Short mmCIF file of C-alpha atoms in Angstrom, two decimals:
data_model
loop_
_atom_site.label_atom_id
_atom_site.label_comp_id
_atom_site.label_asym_id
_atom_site.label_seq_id
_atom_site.Cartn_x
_atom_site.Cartn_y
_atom_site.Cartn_z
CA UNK W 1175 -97.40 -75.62 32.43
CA UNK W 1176 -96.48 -78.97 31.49
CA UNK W 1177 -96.65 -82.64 33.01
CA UNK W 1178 -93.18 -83.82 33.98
CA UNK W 1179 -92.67 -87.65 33.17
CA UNK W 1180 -92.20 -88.77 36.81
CA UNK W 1181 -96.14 -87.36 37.25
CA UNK W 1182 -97.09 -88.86 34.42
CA UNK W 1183 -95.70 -92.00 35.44
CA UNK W 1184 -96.89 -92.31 38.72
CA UNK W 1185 -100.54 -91.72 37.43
CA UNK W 1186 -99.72 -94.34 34.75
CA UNK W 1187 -98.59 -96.58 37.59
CA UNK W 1188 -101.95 -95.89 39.83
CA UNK W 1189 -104.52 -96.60 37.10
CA UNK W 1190 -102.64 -99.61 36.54
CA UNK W 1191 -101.78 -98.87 32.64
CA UNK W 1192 -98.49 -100.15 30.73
CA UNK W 1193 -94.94 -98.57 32.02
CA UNK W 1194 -93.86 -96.57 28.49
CA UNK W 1195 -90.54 -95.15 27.91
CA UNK W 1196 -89.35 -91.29 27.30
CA UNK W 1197 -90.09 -91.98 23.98
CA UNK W 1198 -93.67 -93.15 24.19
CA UNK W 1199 -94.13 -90.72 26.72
CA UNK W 1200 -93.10 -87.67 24.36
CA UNK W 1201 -95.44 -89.75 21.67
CA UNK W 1202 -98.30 -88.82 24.10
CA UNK W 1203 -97.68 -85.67 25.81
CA UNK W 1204 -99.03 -83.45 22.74
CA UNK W 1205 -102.65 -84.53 23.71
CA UNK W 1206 -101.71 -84.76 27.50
CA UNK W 1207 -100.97 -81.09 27.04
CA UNK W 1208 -103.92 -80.34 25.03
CA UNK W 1209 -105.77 -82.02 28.18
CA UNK W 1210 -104.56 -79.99 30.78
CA UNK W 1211 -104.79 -76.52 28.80
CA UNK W 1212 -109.14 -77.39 27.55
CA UNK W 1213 -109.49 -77.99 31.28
CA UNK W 1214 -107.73 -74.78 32.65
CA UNK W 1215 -110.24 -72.92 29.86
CA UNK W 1216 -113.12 -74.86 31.21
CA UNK W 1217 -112.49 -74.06 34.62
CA UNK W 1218 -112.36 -69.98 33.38
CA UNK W 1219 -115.86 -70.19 31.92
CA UNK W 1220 -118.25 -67.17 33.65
CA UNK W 1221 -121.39 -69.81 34.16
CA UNK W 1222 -123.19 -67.65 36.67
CA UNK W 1223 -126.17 -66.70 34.32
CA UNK W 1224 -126.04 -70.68 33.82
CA UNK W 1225 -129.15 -72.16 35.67
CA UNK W 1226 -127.94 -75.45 37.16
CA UNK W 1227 -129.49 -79.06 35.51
CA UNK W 1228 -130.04 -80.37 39.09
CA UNK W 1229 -132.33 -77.56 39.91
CA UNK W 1230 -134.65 -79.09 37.03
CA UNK W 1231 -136.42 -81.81 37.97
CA UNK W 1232 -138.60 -83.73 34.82
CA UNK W 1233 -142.18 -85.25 35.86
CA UNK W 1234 -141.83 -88.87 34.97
CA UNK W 1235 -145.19 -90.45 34.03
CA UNK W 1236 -147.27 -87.16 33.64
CA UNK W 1237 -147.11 -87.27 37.17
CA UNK W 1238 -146.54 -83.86 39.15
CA UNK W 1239 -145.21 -83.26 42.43
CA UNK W 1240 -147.69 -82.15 45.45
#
């Protein structure tokens, strides 16, 4: 599912970046696209046998928790 320009646009507009025209915007959609579709295939990733990083908590100074 793509971006339509009028999204694109508006988030353009919001972060405050440089208006571009249909062109430029077709110049930039390929990796807009490729965007989108790496973050729908992150957001299918099975992690639950993935122990979470802020569970782990490093002893800083060679001192241990009580």
């Amino acid at each position: 599912m793509g971006i339509s320009n009028e999204t694109m646009r508006a988030i353009i507009r919001d972060y405050g970046g440089f208006e571009l025209s249909d062109e430029e915007l077709e110049q930039v959609r390929p990796e807009v696209d490729s965007y989108i579709e790496a973050m729908a295939e992150i957001a299918e990733l099975d992690l639950s046998d993935i122990m979470s990083s802020r569970l782990l908590r490093a002893a800083e100074g060679g001192a241990q928790d009580a």
